[in-house]
Coordinates of C-alpha atoms in Angstrom, one line a residue:
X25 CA 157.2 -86.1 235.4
X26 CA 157.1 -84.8 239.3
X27 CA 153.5 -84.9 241.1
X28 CA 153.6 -80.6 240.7
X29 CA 154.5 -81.2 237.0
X30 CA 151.3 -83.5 236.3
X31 CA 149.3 -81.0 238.6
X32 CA 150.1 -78.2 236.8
X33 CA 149.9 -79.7 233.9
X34 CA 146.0 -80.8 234.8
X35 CA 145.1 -77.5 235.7
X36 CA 146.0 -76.1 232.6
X37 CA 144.4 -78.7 230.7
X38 CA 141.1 -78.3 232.6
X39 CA 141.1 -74.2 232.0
X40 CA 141.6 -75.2 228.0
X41 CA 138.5 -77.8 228.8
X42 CA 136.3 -75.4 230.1
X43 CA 137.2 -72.5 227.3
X44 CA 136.5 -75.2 224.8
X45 CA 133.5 -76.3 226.2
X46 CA 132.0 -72.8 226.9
X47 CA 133.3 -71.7 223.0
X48 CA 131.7 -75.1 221.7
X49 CA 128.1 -74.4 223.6
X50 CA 127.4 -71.4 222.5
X51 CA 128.1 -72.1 218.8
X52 CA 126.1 -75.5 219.0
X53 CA 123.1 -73.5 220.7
X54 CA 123.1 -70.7 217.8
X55 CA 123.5 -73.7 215.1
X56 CA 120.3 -75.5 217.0
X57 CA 118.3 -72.3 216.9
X58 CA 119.2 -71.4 213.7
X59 CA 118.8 -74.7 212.2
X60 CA 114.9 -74.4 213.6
X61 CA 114.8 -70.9 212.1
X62 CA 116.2 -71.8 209.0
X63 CA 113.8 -74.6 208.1
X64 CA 110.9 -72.7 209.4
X65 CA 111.9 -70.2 206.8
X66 CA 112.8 -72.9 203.8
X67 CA 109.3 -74.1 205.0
X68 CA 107.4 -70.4 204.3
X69 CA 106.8 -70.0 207.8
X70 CA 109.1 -67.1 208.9
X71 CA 110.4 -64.2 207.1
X72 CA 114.0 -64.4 208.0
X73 CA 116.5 -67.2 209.8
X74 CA 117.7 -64.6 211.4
X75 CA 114.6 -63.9 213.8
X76 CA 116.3 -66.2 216.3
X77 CA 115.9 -65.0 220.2
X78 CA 119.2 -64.9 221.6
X79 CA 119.8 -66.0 225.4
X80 CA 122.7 -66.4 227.3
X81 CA 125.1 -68.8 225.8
X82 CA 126.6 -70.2 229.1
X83 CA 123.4 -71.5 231.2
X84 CA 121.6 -71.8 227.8
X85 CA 118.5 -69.9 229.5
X86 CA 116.4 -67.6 226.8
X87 CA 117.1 -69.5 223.7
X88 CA 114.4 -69.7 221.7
X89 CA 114.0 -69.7 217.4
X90 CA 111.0 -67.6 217.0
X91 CA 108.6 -70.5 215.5
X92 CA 105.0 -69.6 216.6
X93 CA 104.7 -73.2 216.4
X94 CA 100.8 -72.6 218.2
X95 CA 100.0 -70.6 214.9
X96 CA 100.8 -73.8 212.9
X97 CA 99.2 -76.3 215.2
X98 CA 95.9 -73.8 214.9
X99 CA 96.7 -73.9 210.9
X100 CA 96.8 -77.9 210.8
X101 CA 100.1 -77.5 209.5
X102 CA 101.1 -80.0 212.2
X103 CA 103.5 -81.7 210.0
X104 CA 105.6 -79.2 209.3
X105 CA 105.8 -78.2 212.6
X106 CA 107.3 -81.6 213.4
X107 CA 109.5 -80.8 210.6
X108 CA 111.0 -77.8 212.1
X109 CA 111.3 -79.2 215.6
X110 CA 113.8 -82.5 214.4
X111 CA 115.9 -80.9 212.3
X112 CA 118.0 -79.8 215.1
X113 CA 118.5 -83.2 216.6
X114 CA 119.0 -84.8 213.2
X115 CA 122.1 -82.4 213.1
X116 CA 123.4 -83.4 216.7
X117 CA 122.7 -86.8 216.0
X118 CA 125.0 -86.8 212.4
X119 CA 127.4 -84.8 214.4
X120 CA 127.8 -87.3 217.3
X121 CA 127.8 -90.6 215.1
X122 CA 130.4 -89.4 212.5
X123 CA 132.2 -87.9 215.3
X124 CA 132.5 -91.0 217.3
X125 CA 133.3 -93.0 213.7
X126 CA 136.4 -90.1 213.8
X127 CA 137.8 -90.9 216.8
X128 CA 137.9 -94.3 216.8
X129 CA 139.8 -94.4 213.1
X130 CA 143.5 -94.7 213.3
X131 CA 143.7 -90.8 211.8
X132 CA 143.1 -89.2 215.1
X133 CA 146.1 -91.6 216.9
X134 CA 149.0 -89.4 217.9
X135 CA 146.5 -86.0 217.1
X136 CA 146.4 -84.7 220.7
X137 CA 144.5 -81.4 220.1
X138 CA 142.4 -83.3 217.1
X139 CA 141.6 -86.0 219.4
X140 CA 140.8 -82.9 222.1
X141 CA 138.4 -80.9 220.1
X142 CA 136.2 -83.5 218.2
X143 CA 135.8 -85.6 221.9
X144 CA 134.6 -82.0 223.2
X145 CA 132.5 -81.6 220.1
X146 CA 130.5 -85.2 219.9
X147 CA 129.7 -84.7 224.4
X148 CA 128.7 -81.7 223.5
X149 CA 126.1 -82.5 220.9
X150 CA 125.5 -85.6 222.7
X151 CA 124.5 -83.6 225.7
X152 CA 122.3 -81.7 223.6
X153 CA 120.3 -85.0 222.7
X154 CA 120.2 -86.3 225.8
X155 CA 118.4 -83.2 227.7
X156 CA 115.4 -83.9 225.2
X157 CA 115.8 -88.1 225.3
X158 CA 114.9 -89.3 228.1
X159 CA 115.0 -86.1 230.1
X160 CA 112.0 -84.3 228.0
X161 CA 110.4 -86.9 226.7
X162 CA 107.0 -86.6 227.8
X163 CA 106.8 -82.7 228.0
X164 CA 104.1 -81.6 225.9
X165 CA 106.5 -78.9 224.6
X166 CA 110.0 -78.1 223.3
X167 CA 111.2 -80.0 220.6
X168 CA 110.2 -84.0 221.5
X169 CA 106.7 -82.3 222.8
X170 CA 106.6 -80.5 219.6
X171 CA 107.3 -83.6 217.4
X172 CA 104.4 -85.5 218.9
X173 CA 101.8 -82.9 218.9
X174 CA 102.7 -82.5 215.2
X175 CA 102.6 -86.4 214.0
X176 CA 99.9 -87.3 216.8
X177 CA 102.6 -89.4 218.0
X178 CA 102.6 -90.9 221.7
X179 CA 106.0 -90.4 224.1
X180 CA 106.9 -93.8 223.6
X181 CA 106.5 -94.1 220.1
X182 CA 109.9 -91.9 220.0
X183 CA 110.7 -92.6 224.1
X184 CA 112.3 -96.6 223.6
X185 CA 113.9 -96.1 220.4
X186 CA 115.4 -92.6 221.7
X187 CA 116.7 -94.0 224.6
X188 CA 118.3 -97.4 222.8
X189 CA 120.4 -94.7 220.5
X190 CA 121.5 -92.9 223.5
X191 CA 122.7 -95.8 225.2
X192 CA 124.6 -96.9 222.3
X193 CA 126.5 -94.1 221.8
X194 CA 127.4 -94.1 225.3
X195 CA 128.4 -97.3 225.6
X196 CA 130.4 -96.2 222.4
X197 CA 131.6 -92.9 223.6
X198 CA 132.8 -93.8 227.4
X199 CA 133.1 -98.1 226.4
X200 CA 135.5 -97.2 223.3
X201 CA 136.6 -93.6 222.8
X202 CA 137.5 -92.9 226.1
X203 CA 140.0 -95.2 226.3
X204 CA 141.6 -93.2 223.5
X205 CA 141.5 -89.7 225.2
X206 CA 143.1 -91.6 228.0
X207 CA 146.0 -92.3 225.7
X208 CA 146.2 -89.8 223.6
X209 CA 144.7 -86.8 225.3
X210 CA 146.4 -87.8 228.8
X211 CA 149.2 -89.8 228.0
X212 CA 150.8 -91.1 231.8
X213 CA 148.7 -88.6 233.4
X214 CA 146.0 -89.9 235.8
X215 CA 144.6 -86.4 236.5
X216 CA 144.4 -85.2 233.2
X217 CA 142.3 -89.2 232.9
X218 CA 140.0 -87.7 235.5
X219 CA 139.4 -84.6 233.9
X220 CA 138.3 -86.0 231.0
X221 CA 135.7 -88.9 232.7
X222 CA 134.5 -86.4 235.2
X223 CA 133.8 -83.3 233.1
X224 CA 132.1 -85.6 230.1
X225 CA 130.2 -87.4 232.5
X226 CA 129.2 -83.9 234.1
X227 CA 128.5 -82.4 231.1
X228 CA 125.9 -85.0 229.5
X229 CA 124.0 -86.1 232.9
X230 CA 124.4 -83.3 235.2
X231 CA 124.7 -79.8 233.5
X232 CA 122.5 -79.8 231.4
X233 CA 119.8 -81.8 232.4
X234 CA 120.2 -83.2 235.8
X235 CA 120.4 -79.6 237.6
X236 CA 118.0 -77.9 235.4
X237 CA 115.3 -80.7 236.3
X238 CA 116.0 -80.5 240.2
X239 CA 116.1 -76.9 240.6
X240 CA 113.2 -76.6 237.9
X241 CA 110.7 -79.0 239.3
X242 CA 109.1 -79.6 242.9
X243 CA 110.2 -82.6 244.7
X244 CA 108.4 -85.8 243.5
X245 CA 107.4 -84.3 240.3
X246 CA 108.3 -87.0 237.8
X247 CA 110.8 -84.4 235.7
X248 CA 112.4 -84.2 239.6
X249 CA 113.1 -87.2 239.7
X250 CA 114.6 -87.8 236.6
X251 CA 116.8 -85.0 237.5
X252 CA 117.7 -87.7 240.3
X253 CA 118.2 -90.1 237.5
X254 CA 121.0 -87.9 236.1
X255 CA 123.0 -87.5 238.9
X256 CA 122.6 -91.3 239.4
X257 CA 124.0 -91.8 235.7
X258 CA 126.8 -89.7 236.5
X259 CA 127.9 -91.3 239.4
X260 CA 127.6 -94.6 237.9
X261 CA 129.9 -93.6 235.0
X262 CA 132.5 -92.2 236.7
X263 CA 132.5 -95.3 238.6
X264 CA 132.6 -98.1 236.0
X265 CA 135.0 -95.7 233.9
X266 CA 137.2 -94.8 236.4
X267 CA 140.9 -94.9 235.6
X268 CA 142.8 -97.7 236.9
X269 CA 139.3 -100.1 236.4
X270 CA 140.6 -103.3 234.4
X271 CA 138.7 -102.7 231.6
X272 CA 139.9 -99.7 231.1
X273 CA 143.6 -100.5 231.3
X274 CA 142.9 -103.0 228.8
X275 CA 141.6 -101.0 226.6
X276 CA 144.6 -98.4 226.9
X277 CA 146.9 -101.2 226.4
X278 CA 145.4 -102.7 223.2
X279 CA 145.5 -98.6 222.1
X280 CA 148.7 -98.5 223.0
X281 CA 149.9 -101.5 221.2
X282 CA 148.5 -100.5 218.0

């Protein structure tokens, strides 16, 4: 393959990245507000799933599932409310674990665009769990604020064990399946490798949390400087995943001899 080849070859890759990733999003943020709607509704508390306020689907901004979750507060109906705000992340969290469990199984070796569309589906949904934990985990609203207000719960009850869940399917996600997108996604190219680390890693620190929280919050506000965090994560990722790091080519050549 010459150097133009594997350029070429990386920018297509990284347009079919972004179309997937766009396409993904905005079915994954309907699915989220629905799923809120749809309990809500299953619950007695709204007359149709369908009441959903739609936003826009590419900066997520305007989302929201029509819960008056006030109302139910005011009703002592707190428990339900809680109800309707987890269901969401119960779904993102299912999707993510047996997603992961998919791609490390020997079914998805030699399954390029298989391999290509789950990997896309689990950061996705992965990202989606991460903007609420740690990034909103002591807002009094949205979904984690919602949660404790409902069960009387305080941040931390949820905070530690949140955070211990995310970190393990990181470490499982960039320690274990990236290794296989770098083999079976990208093959010998090391462009198409960097694609795949940097856009991940961009997608579940940066994009959706560590931008909103910057441009969102005053300097020094404590949802500031987690935005900080974020970027911090990021950087850090890309650096201990990087292709061409030792671990990594070990893993890649353990993949590879299987």
């Amino acid at each position: 393959m010459t150097r133009c080849d594997g350029l070429g070859g990386a920018a297509i890759y990284s347009l079919i990245v972004l179309l997937t990733y766009l396409f993904f999003q905005a079915v994954i943020v309907i699915v989220h507000e629905y799923i809120h709607s749809t309990t809500a509704w299953l619950l007695g508390h709204m007359q149709s799933p369908r009441d959903i306020i739609w936003g826009n689907p590419v900066t997520l901004a305007g989302w929201d599932e029509g819960v008056s979750y006030s109302d139910l507060f005011a009703s002592g109906l707190g428990t339900d409310a809680a109800i309707i705000a987890v269901m969401p992340l119960i779904f993102h969290a299912v999707v993510v674990s047996c997603g992961i469990y998919l791609l490390l199984s020997r079914i998805m070796r030699g399954r390029k665009w298989g391999f290509h569309f789950v990997f896309w589906l689990v950061v996705i949904n992965l990202e989606e769990l991460i903007a609420y934990m740690p990034f909103r985990a002591f807002l009094a609203h949205g979904d984690i604020g919602n949660i404790n207000h409902g069960l009387g719960l305080s941040p931390w009850v949820l905070f530690f064990p949140g955070v211990l869940l995310i970190l393990a399917w990181l470490y499982y996600l960039f320690g274990h399946v990236l290794p296989g997108a770098n083999v079976v996604i990208a093959g010998d190219s090391l462009p198409i490798r960097y694609i795949i680390l940097v856009g991940s890693a961009f997608a579940l620190f940066i994009w959706t949390s560590g931008l909103r929280l910057v441009y969102s919050y005053p300097p020094g506000d404590p949802q500031w400087v987690l935005g900080l965090v974020a970027f911090v994560a990021f950087f850090l990722v890309v650096w201990l995943c990087r292709p061409g790091n030792s671990w990594v080519v070990e893993a890649e050549h353990r993949i590879w001899a299987e």
